Short mmCIF file of C-alpha atoms and ligand atoms in Angstrom, two decimals:
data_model
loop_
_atom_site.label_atom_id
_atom_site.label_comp_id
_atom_site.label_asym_id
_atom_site.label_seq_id
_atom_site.Cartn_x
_atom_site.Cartn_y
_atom_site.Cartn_z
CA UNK A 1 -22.43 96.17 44.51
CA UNK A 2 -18.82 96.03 43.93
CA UNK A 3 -16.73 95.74 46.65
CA UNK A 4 -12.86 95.80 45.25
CA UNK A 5 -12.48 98.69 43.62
CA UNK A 6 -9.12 100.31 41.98
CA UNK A 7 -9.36 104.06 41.20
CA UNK A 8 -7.23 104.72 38.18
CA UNK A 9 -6.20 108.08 36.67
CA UNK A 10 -3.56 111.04 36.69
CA UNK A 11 -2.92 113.40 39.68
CA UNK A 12 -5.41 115.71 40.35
CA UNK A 13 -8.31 113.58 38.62
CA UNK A 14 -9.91 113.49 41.97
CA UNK A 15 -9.16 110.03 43.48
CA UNK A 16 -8.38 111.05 46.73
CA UNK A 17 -11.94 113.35 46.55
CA UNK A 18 -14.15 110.47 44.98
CA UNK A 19 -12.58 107.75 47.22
CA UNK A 20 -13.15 109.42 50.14
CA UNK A 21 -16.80 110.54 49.73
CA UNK A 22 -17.45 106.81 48.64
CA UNK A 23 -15.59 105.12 51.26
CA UNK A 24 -17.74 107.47 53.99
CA UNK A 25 -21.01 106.69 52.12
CA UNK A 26 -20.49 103.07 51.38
CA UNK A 27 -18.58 102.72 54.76
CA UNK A 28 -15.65 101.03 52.74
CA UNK A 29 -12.00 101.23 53.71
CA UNK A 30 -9.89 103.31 51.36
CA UNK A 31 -6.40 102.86 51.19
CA UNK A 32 -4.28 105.59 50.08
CA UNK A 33 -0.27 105.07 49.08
CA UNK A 34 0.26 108.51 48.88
CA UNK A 35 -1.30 109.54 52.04
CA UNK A 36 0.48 106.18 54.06
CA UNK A 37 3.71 107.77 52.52
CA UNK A 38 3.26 110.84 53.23
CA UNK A 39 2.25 110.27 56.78
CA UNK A 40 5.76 107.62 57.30
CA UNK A 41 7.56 110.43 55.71
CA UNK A 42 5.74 112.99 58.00
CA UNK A 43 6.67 110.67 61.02
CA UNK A 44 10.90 110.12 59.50
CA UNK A 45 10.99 106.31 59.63
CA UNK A 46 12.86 104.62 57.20
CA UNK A 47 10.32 103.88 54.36
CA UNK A 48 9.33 107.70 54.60
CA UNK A 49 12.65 109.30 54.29
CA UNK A 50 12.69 106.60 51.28
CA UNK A 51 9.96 107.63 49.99
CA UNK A 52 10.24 111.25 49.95
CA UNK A 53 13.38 111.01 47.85
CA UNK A 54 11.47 109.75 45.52
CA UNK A 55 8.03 111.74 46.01
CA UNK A 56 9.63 115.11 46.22
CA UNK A 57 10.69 114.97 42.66
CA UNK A 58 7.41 113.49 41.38
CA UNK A 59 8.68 110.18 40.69
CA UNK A 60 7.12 106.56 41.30
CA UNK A 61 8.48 105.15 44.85
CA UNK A 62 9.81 101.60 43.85
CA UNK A 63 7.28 98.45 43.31
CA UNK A 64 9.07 96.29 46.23
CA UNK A 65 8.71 99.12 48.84
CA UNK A 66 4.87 99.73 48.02
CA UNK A 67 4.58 96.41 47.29
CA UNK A 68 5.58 94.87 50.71
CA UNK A 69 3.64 97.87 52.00
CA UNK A 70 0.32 97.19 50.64
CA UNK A 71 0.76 93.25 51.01
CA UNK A 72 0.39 93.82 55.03
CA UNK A 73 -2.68 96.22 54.86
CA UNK A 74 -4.29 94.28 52.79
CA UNK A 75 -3.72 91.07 54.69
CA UNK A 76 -5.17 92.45 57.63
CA UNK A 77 -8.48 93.28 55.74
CA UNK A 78 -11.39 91.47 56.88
CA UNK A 79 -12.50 88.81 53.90
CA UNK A 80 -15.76 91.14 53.20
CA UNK A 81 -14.33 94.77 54.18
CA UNK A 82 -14.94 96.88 51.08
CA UNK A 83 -11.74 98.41 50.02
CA UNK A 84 -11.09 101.53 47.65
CA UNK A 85 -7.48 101.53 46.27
CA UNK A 86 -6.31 104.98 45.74
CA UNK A 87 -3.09 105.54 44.04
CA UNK A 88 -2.30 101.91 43.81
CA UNK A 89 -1.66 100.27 41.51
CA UNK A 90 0.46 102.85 39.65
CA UNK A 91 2.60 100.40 37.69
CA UNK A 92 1.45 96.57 35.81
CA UNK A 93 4.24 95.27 38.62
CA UNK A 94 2.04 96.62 41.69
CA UNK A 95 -1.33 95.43 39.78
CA UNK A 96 -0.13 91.83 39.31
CA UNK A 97 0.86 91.78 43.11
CA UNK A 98 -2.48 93.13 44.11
CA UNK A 99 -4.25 90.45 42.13
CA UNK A 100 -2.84 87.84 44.12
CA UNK A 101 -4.28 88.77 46.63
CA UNK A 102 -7.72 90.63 46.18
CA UNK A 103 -9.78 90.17 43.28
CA UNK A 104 -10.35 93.52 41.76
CA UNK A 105 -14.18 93.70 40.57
CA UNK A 106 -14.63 97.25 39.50
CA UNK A 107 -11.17 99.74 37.99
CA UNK A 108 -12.43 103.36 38.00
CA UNK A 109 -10.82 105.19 35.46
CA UNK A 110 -10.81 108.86 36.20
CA UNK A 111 -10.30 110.68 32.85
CA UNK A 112 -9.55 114.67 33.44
CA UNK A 113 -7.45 116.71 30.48
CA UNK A 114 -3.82 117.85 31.28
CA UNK A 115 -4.16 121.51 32.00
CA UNK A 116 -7.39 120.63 34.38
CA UNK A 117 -5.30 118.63 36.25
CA UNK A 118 -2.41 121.32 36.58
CA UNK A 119 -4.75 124.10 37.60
CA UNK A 120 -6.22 121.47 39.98
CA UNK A 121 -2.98 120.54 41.42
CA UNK A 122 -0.96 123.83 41.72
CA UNK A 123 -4.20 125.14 43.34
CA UNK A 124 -4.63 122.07 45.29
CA UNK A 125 -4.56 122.57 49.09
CA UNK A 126 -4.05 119.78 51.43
CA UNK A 127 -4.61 119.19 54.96
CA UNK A 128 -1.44 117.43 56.39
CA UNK A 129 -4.03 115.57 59.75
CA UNK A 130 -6.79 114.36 58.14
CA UNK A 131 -5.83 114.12 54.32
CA UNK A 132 -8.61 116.52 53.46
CA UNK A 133 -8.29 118.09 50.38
CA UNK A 134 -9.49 121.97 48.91
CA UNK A 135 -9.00 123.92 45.59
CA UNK A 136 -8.64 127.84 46.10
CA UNK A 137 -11.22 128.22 43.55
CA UNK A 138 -13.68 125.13 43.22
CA UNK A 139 -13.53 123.97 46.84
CA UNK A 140 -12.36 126.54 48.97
CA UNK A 141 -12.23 125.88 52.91
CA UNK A 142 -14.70 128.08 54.79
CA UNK A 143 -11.15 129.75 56.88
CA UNK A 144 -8.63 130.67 54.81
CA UNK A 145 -5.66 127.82 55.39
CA UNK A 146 -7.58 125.93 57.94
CA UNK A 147 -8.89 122.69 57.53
CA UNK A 148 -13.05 122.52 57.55
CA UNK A 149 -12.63 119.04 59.12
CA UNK A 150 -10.14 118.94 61.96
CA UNK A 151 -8.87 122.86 62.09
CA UNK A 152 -5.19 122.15 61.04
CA UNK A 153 -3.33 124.29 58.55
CA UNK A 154 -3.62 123.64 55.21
CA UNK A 155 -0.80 123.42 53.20
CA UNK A 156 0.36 123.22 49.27
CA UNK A 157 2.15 119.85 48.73
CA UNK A 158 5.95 120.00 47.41
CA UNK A 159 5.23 117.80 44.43
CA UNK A 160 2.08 119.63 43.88
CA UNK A 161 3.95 122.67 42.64
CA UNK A 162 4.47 123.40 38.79
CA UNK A 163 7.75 121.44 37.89
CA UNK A 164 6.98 118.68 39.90
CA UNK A 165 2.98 118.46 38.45
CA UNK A 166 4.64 118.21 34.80
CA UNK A 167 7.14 114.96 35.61
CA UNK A 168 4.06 113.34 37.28
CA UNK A 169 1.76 113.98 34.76
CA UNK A 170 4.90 112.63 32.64
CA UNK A 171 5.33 109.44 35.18
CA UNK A 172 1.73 109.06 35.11
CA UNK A 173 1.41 108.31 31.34
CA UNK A 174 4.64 105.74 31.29
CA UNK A 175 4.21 103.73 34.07
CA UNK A 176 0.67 103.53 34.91
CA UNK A 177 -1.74 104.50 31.89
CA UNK A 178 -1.12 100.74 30.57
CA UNK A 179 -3.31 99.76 33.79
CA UNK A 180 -6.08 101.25 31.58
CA UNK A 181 -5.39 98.41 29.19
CA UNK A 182 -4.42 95.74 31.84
CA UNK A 183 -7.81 96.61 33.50
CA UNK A 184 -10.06 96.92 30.36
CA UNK A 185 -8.48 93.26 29.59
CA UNK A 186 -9.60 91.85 32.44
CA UNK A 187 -13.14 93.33 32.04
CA UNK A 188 -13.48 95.49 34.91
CA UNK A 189 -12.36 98.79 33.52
CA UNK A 190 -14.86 101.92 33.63
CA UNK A 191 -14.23 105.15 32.08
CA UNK A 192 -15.57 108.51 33.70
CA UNK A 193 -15.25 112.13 32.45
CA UNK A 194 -13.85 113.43 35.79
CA UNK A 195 -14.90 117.38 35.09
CA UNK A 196 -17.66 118.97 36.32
CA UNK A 197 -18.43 120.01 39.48
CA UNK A 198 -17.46 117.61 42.49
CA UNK A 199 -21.24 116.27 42.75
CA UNK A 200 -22.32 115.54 39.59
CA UNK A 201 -18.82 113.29 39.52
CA UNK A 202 -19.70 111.32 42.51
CA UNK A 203 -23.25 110.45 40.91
CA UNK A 204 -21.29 108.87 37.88
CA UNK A 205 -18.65 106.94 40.35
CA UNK A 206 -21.66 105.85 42.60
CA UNK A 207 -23.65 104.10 39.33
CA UNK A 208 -20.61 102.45 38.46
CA UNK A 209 -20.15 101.07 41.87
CA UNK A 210 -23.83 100.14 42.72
P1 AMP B 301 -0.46 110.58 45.41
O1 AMP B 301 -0.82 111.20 46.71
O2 AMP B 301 -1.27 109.34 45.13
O3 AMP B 301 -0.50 111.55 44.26
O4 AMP B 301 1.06 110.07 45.53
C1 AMP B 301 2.11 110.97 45.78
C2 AMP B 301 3.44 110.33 45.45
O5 AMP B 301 3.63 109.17 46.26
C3 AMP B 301 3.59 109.82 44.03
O6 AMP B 301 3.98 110.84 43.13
C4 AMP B 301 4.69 108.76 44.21
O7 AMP B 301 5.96 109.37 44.38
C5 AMP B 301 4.31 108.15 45.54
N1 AMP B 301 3.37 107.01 45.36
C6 AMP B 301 2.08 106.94 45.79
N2 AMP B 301 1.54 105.77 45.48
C7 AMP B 301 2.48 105.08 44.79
C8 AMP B 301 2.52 103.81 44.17
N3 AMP B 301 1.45 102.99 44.16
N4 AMP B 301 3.67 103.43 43.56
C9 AMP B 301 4.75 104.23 43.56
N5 AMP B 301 4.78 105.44 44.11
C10 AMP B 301 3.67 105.87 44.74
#
């Protein structure tokens, strides 16, 4: 089984979905940037206010910051935890730092079309506690607004919304498609159709891991 494993591909290719029903099956620990920046940003300490400046227009937050971020997590990992990356790495930079210090042995490439992933996103609703995530249509939670999990209120991201989609989608294919590459060099790389219902997606992600 492998037990270092990168999830690649664009917003809204269902990384954070994937990771997290994987991480509960396989008892793995998954490691979210986005959600640790959100949450510091949530909380105002000084990487978070950072951060947001750079999250809120759909930008990449810079390499040393996440960097130096992920370098202590990971650190404190036991040697044989399995780990899920999610959202990192995002640029060559963060991936060449990472495999310093974990050796990656699967990279899940996530491979959804562009207008999937903006009705996915814009119709994406997240739960600010637990990091849950619905879709108004797809995935709907059983209470309007409130989280199935832990009963907060649900609410649409700022860099979820329409603009902000479009410059990620745009950041996405600069900076960290070329992981696609770095990853197939390396001979870990794995290529999924993401679409389909959120099921039949996890039974492709599982046979790739197992
Ligand atoms: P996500 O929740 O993974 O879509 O991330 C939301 C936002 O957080 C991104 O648009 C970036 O602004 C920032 N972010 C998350 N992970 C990274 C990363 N590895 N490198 C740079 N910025 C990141």
């Amino acid at each position: 089984m492998k037990t270092k494993i990168v999830l690649l591909g664009p917003p809204g290719s269902g990384k954070g979905t994937q990771g997290e029903m994987l991480s509960h099956e396989l008892g793995f620990v998954r490691l979210s940037t986005g959600d640790m920046l959100r949450e510091a940003a949530r909380k105002g300490t000084p990487l978070g206010l950072k951060a947001k400046e750079y999250m809120d227009k759909g930008a990449l937050v810079p390499d040393d910051l996440i960097i130096n971020l992920m370098k202590e997590k990971i650190a404190s990992l036991g040697e044989g935890t399995g780990v899920i990356f999610d959202g990192f790495p995002r640029t060559v930079e963060q991936a060449n730092a990472l495999g310093k210090q974990v050796n990656i042995d699967l990279a899940l490439n996530l491979d959804v079309e562009d207008s999937e992933l903006v009705n996915r996103l814009t119709k994406r609703r997240s739960c600010p506690k637990c990091n849950a995530v619905y879709h108004l249509e797809y995935n709907p939670p059983m209470k309007k607004d409130v989280c199935d999990k832990c009963g907060s209120e649900l609410y649409h991201r700022d860099d979820d919304k329409e603009e902000t989609v479009i410059n990620r989608l745009t950041v996405y294919r600069k900076n960290t498609m070329p992981l696609i590459e770095y990853y197939e060099g390396k001979g870990t790389l794995r290529t999924i159709l993401g679409v389909g219902n959120i099921d039949e997606i996890y039974a492709k992600v599982k046979k790739a891991v197992l």
